[in-house]
CSV table of C-alpha atoms in Angstrom, one decimal:
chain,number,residue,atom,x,y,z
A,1,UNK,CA,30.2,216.2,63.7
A,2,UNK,CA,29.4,212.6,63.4
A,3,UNK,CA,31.6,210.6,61.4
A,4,UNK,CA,30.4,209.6,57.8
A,5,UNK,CA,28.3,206.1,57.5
A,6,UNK,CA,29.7,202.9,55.6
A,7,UNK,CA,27.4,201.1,53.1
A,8,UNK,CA,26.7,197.4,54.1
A,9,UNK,CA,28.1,194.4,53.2
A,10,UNK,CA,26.1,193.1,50.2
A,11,UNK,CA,24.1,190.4,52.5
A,12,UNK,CA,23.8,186.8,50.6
A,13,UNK,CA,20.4,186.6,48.6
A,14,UNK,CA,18.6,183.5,51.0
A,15,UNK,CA,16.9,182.4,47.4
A,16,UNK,CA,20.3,182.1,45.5
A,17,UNK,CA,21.7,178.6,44.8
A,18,UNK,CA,24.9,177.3,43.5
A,19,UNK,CA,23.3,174.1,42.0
A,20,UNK,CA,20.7,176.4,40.0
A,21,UNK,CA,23.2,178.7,39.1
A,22,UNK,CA,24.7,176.0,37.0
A,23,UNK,CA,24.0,175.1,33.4
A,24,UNK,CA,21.2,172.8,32.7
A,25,UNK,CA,23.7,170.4,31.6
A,26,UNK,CA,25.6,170.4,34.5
A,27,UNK,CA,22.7,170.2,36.7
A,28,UNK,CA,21.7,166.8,35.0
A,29,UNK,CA,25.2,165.4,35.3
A,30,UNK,CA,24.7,166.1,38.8
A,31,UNK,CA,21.4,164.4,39.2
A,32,UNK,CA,22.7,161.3,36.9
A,33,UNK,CA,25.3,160.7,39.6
A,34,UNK,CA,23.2,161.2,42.5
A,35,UNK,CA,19.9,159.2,41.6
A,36,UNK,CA,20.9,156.5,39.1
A,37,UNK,CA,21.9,153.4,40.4
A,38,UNK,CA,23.5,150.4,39.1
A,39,UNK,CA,21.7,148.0,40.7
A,40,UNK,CA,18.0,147.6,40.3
A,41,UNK,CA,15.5,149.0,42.8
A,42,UNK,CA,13.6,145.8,44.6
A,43,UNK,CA,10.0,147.0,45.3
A,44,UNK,CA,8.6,146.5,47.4
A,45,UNK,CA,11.8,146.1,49.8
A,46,UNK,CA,15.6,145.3,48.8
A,47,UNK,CA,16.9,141.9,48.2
A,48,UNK,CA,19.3,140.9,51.0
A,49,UNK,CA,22.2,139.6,48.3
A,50,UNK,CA,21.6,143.1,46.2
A,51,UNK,CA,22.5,144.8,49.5
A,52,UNK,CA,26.3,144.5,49.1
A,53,UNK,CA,26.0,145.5,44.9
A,54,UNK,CA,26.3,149.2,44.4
A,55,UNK,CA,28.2,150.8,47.1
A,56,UNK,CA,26.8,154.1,45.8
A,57,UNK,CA,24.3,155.5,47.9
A,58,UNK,CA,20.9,156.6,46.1
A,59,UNK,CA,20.5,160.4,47.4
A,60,UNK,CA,16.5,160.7,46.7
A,61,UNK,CA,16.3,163.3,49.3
A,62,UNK,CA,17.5,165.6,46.8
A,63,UNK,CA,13.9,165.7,45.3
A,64,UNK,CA,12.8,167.8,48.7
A,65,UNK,CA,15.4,170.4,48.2
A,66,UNK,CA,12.6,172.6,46.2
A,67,UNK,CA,9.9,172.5,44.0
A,68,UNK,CA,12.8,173.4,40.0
A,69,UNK,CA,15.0,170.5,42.1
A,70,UNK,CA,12.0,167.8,42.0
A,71,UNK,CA,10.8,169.0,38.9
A,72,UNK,CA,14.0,168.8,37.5
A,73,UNK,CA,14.7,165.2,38.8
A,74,UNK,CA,11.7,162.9,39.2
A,75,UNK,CA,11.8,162.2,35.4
A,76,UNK,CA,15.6,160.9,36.0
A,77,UNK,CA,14.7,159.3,39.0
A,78,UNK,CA,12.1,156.6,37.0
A,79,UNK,CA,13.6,156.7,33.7
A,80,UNK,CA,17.0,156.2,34.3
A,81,UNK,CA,16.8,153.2,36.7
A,82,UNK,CA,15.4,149.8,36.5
A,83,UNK,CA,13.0,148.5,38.9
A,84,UNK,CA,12.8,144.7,39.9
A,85,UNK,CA,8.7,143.3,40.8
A,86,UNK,CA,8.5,139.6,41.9
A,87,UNK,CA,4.6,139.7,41.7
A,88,UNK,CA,2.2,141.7,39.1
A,89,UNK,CA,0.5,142.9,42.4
A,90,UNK,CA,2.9,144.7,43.4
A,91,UNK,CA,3.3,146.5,40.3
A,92,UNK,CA,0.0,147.4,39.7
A,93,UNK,CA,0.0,149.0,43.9
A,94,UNK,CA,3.6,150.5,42.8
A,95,UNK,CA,1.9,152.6,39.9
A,96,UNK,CA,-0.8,153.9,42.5
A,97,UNK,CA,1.6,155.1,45.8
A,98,UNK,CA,4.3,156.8,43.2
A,99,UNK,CA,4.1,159.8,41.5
A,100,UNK,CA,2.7,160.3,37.8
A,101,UNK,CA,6.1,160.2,36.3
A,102,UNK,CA,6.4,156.4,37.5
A,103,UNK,CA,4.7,156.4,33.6
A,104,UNK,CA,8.3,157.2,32.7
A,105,UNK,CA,10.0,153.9,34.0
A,106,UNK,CA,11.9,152.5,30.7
A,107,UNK,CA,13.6,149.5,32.5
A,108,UNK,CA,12.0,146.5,34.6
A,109,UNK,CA,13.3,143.3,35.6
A,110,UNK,CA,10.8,140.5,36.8
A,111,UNK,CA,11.8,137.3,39.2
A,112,UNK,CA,8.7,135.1,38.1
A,113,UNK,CA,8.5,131.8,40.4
A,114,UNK,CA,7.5,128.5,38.5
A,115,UNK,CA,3.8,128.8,40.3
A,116,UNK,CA,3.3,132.5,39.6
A,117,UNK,CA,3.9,131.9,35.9
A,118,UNK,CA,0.4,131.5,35.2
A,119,UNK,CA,-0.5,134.7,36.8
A,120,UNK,CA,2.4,136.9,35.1
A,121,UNK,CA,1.9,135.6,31.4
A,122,UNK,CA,-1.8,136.7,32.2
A,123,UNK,CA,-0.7,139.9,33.3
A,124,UNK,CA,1.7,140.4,30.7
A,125,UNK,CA,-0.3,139.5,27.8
A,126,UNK,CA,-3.3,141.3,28.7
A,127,UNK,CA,-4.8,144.7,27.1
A,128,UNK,CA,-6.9,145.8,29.9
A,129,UNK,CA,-6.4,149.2,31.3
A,130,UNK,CA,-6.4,148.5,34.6
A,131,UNK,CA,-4.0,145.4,34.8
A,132,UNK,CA,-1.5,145.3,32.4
A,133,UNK,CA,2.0,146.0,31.0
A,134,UNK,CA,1.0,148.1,28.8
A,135,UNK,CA,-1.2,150.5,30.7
A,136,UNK,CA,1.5,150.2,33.7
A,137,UNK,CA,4.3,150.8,32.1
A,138,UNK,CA,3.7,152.3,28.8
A,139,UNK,CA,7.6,153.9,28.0
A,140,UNK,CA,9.0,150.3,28.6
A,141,UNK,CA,12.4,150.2,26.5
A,142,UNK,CA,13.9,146.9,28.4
A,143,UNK,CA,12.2,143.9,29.7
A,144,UNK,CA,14.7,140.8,31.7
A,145,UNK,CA,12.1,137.8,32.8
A,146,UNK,CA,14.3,135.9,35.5
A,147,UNK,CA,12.0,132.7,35.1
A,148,UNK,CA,13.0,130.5,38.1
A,149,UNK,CA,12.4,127.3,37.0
A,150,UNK,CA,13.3,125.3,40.3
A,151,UNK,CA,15.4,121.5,40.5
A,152,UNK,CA,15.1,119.7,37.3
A,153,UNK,CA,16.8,116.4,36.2
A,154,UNK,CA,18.8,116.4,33.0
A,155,UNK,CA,17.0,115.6,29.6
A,156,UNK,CA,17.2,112.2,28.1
A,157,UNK,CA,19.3,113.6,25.4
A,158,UNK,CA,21.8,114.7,28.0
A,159,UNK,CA,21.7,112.4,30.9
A,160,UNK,CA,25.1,109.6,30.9
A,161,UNK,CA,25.1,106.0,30.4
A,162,UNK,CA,25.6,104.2,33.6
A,163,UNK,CA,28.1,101.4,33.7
A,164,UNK,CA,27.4,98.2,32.5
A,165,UNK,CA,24.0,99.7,31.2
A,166,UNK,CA,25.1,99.1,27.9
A,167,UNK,CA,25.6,95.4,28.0
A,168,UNK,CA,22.4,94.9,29.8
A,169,UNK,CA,20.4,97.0,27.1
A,170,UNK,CA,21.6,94.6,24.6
A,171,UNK,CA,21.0,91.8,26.4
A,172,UNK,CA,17.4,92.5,26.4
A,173,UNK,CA,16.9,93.8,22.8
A,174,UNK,CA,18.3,90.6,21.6
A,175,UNK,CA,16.1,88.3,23.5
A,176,UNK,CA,12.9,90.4,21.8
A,177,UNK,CA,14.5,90.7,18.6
A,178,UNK,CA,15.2,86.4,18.6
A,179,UNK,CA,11.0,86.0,19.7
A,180,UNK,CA,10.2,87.8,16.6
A,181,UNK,CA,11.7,85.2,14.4
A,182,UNK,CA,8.7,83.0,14.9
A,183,UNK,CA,6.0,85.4,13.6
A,184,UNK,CA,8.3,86.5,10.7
A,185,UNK,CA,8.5,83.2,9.3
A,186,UNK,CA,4.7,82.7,9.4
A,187,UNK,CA,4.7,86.1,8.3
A,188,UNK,CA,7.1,84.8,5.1
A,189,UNK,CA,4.4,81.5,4.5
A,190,UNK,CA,1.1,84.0,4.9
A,191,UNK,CA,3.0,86.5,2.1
A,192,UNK,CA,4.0,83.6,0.0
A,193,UNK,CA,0.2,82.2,0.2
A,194,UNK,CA,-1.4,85.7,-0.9
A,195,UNK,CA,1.1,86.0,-4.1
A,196,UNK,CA,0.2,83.1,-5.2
A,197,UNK,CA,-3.5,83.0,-4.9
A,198,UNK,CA,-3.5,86.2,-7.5
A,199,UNK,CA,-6.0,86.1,-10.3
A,200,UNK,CA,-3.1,85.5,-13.3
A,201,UNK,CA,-1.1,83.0,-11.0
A,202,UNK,CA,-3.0,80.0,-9.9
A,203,UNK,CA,-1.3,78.2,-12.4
A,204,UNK,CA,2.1,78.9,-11.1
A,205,UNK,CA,2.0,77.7,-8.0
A,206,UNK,CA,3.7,74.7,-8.2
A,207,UNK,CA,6.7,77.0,-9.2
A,208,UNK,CA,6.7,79.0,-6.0
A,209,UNK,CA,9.3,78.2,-3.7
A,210,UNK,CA,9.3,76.8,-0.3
A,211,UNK,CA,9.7,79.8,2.9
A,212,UNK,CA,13.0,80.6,3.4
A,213,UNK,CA,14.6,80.0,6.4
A,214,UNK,CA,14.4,82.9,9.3
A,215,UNK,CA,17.6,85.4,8.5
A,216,UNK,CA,20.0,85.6,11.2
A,217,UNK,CA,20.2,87.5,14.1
A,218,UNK,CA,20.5,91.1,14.1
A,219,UNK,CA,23.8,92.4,15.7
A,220,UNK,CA,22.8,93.7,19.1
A,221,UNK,CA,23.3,98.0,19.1
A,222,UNK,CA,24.9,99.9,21.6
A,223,UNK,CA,22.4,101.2,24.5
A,224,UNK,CA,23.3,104.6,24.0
A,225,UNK,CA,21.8,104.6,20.3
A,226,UNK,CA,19.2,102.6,21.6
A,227,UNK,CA,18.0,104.8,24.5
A,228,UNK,CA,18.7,107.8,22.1
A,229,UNK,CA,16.1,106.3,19.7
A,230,UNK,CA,13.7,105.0,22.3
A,231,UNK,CA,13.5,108.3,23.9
A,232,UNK,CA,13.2,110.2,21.2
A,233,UNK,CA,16.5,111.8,20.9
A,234,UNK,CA,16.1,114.9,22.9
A,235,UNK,CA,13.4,114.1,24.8
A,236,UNK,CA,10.8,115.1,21.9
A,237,UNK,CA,8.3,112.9,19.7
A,238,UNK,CA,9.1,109.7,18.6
A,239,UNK,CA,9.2,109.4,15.2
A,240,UNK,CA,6.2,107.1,13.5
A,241,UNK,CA,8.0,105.3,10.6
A,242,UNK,CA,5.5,104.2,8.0
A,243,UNK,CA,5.2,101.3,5.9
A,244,UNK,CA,5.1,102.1,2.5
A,245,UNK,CA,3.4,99.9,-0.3
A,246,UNK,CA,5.2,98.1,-2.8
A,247,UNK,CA,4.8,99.7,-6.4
A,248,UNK,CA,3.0,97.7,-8.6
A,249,UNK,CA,4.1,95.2,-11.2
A,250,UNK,CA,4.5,96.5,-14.7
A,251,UNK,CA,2.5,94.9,-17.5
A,252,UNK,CA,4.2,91.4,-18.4
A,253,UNK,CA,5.5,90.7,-14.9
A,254,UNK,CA,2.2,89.4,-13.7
A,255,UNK,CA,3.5,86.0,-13.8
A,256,UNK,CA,6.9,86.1,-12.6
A,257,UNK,CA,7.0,85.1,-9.5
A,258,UNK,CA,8.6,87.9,-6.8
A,259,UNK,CA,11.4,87.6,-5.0
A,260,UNK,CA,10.1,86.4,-1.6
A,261,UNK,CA,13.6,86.5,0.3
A,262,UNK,CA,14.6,90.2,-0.3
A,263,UNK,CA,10.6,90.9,0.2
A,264,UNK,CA,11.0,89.2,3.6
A,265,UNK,CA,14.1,90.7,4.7
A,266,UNK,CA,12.5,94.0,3.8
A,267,UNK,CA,9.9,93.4,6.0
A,268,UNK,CA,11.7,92.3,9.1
A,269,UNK,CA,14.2,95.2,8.7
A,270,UNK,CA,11.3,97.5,8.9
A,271,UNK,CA,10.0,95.8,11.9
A,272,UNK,CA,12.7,95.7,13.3
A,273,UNK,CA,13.3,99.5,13.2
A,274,UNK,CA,9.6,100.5,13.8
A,275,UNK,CA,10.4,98.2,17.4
A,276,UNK,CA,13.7,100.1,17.8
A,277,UNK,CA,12.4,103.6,16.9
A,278,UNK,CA,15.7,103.7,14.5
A,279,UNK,CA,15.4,106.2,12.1
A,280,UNK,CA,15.6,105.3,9.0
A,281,UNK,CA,18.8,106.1,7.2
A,282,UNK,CA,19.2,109.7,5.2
A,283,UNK,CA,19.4,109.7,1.7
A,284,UNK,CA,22.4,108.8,-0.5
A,285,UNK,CA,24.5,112.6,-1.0
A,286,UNK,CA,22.8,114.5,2.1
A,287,UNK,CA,24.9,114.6,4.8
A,288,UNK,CA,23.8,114.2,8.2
A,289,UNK,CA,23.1,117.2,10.1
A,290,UNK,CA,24.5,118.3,13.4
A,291,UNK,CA,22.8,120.4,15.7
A,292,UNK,CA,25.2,123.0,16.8
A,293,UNK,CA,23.1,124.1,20.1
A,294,UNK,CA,22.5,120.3,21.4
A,295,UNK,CA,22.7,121.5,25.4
A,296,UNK,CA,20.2,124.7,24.6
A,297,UNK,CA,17.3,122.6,22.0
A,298,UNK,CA,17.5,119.8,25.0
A,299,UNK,CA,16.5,121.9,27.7
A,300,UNK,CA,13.7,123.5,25.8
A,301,UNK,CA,12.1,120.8,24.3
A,302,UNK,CA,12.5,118.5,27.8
A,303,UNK,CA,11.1,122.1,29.5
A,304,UNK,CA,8.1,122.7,26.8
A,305,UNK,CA,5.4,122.5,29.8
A,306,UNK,CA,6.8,125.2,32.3
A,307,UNK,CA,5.6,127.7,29.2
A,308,UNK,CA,8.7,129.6,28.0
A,309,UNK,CA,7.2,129.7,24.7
A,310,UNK,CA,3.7,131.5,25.7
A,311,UNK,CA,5.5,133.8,27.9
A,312,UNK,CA,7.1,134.7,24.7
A,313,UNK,CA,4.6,135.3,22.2
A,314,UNK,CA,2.6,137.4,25.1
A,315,UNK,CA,5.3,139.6,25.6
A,316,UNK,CA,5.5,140.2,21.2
A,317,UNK,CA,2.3,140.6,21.0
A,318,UNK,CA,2.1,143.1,23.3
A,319,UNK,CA,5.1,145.6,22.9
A,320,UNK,CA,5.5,144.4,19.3
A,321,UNK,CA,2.2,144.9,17.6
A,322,UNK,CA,2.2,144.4,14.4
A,323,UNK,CA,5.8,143.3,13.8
A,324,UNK,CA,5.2,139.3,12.4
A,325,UNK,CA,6.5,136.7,14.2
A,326,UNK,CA,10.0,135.5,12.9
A,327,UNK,CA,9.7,131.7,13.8
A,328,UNK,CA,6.9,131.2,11.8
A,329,UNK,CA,9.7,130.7,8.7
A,330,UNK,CA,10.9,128.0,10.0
A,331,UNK,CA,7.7,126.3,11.2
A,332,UNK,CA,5.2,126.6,13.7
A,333,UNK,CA,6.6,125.9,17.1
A,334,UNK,CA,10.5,125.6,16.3
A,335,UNK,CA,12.5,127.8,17.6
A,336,UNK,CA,14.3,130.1,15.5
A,337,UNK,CA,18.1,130.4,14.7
A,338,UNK,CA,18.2,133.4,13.5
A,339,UNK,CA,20.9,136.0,15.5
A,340,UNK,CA,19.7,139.6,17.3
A,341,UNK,CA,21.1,141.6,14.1
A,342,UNK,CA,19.2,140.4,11.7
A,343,UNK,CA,16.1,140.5,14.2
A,344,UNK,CA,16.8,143.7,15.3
A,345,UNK,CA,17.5,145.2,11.8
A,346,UNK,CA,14.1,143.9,10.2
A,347,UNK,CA,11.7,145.0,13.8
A,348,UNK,CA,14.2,149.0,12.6
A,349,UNK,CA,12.6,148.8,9.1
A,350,UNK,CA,9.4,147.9,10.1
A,351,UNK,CA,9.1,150.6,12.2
A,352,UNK,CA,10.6,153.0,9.5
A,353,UNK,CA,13.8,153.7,12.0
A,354,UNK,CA,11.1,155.9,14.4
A,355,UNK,CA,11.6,154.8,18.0
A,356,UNK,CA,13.2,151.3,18.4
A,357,UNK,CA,11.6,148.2,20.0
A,358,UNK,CA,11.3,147.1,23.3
A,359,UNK,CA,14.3,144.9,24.4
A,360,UNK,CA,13.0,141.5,25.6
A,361,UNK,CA,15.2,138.9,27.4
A,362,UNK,CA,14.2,136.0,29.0
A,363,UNK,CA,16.5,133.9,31.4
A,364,UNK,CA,15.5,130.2,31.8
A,365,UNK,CA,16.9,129.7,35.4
A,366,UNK,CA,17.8,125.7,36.3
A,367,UNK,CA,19.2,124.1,39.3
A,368,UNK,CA,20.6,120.5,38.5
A,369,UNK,CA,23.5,118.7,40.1
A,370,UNK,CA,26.5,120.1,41.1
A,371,UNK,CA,28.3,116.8,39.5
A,372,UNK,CA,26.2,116.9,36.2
A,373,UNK,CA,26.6,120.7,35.9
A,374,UNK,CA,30.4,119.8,35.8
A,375,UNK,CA,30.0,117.4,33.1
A,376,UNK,CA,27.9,119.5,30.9
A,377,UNK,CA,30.2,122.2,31.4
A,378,UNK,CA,32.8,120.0,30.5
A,379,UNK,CA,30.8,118.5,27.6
A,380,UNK,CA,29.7,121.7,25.5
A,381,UNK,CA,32.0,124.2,26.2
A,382,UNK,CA,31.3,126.1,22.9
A,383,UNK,CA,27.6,126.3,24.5
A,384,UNK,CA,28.1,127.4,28.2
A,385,UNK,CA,30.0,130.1,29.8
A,386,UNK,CA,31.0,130.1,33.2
A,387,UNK,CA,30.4,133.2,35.7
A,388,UNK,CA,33.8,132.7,38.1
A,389,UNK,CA,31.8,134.8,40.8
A,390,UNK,CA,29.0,132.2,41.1
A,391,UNK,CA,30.4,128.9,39.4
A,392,UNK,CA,26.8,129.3,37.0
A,393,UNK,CA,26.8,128.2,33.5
A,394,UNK,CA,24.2,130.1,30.8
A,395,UNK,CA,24.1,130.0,27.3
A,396,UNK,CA,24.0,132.3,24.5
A,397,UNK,CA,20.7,134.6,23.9
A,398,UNK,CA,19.1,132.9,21.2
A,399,UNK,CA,15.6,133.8,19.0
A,400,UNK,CA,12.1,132.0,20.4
A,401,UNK,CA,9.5,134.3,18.3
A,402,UNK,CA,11.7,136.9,18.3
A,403,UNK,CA,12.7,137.3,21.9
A,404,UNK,CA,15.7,136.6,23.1
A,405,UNK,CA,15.8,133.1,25.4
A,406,UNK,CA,18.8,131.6,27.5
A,407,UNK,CA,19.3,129.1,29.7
A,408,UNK,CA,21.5,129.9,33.2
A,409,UNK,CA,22.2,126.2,34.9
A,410,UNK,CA,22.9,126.9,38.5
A,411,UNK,CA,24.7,123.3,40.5
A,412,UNK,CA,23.7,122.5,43.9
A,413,UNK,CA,25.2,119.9,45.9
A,414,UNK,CA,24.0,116.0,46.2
A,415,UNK,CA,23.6,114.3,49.3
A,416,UNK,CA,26.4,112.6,49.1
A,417,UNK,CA,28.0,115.6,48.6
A,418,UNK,CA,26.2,116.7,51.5
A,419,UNK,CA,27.0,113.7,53.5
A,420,UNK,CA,31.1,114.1,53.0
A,421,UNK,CA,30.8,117.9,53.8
A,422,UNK,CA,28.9,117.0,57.2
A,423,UNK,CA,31.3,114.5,57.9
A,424,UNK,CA,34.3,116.8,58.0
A,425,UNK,CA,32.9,119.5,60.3
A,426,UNK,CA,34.0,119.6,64.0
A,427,UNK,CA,30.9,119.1,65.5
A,428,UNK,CA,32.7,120.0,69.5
């Protein structure tokens, strides 16, 4: 009699997976550590100094393990992690290899070079469905603009006074102010002539005094206020000082003679400062007003040109339709003081707290001077802050039309610099 049979071992179901079997939760815990990086995917390639950045391998072969697996991950692939474009060319091609769910990218950095600028503030402020932001990339919750915006030289508003600058400066104004004496006095005769040839005093003048003598020399100013004033301060307009009329003489006065000395000094003070560019002093009981971001207003107004301020109001207008632009307030083309809260808190309520703007952050890159990068460092250290891994300096995010603008200042060495560290290498 044969001897009774044994049932099987339960063989392993080929279909059954652990990952699967867990909960949904789980699973996208899993995927979060697997696909997100910190660091910024660089399409198309990988930047050599981002190599070394996140030591966390991205595992995107997970997406082939099955059909629920890719389903299940694509979206966290492209929404979860930020993607870095250096040209809009390569954007637009990115959208058209990838997968639909590309649409689902919510991050983006952009490295724009000074020359490309015109062709991303095209690209970025355009409406067209074929090439633009907004078509591309229409989930975007995060914008950074890395605007390189190469070697610079320090506004005038910033730069040092040179040694012995100051006395030379002074020497100079004084020489022009001394040949101005001449055609003030014959200004004081002509003025003198034309009061007294008035209708009601052709009879008085025998009673007008002679020209008084040319008033003394003006005390020579240092050259800092008067390169300050020449150069407009920081670098903007020059003021234009106008000259306003006298008022006229009330009704009995018409034959009093006026006082021609305070009349002339009035008039070669004024000249004076309209040749100067001095401002002319505030009134009595306002005090003076001190600008609290000095290093940041510099760069910006001395930087106007390389078009900061239109990459801005592209970038509102597009992913902020219909929210008004905040810097109008204060004036058209200032930039405005006002901080991300309060920004951020009116852009909430006009939307009616439904989904919340798109970030928007512009760094202003510059590379000046090792040496002046010191100073200024030195100089406003309520303004910059220092990164101790790369010695760079940047600035607080501040409001231009609502997005947020700072300046990094990167130092590079001089030649001299350059000079002393080629001298001390071994050259055997």
């Amino acid at each position: 009699m044969p001897p009774p049979r044994l049932p099987h071992a339960a063989q392993p179901d080929p279909s059954f997976s652990l990952l699967l079997s867990l909960p949904r939760e789980l699973r996208d815990r899993v995927y979060q550590f697997a696909l997100v990086s910190r660091a910024p995917f660089w399409w198309p390639g990988k930047a050599p100094e981002l190599a070394t950045i996140d030591h966390r391998n991205v595992n995107v072969a997970l997406l082939r393990a099955n059909k629920q697996v890719y389903t299940e991950t694509v979206d966290i692939l492209y929404s979860q992690n930020k993607f870095l474009f250096t040209h809009p060319s390569d954007l637009n091609i990115f959208r058209v290899v990838t997968p639909p769910a590309s649409t689902n990218i919510t991050s983006v950095l952009f490295r724009i070079r000074e020359k490309d600028l015109r062709i991303w503030t095209a690209y970025l402020g355009s409406r067209k469905e074929d090439r633009s932001l907004r078509h591309d990339l229409p989930k975007l919750r995060s914008v950074w603009v890395f605007l390189r915006c190469g070697t610079v030289s320090l506004p005038p508003g910033l730069q040092p006074v040179p040694a012995g600058a100051a006395g030379v400066g002074a020497a100079a104004m004084t020489g022009h102010v001394q040949a101005t004496h001449h055609t003030l006095g014959q200004l004081h005769h002509s003025i003198a002539q034309v009061l007294g040839q008035g209708g009601g005093q052709l009879n008085n003048m025998n009673h007008i005094p002679p020209p008084p003598p040319p008033p003394p020399q003006a005390p020579a100013i240092p050259f800092l206020q008067f390169a300050q004033g020449a150069l407009g301060g920081l670098g903007g307009h020059v003021p234009h000082h106008h000259h306003h009329p006298l008022p006229p003489l009330q009704a009995g006065q018409h034959h009093a003679p006026p006082n021609l000395q305070l009349l002339a000094q009035q008039v070669h003070q004024a000249h004076v400062n309209h040749q100067l560019n001095i401002p002319p002093p505030p009134p009595p009981g306002v005090p003076p007003t001190i600008d609290p971001h000095h290093l940041y207003n510099s760069f910006l107004r001395f930087e106007r040109e390389i078009g900061v301020e239109s990459l801005c109001l592209n970038l509102r207008d597009v992913l902020y339709p219909g929210v008004p632009d905040p810097s109008f307030n204060y004036g058209h083309g200032k930039v405005s003081s006002t901080s991300s809260k309060s920004t951020s808190g009116s852009l909430n309520n006009k939307n009616n707290n439904s989904k919340l703007p798109t970030e928007i952050k512009i760094m202003a890159m510059f590379r000046i001077p090792r040496r002046e990068l010191e100073r200024l460092i030195a100089t406003y250290p309520g303004e910059l802050k220092v990164e101790k891994s790369t010695m760079d300096a940047r600035t607080k995010f501040r409001k231009m039309h609502g997005v947020d603008v700072s300046l990094e200042l990167t130092g590079y060495p001089s030649l001299v610099e350059m000079g002393m560290e080629m001298t001390g290498v071994d050259m055997d």
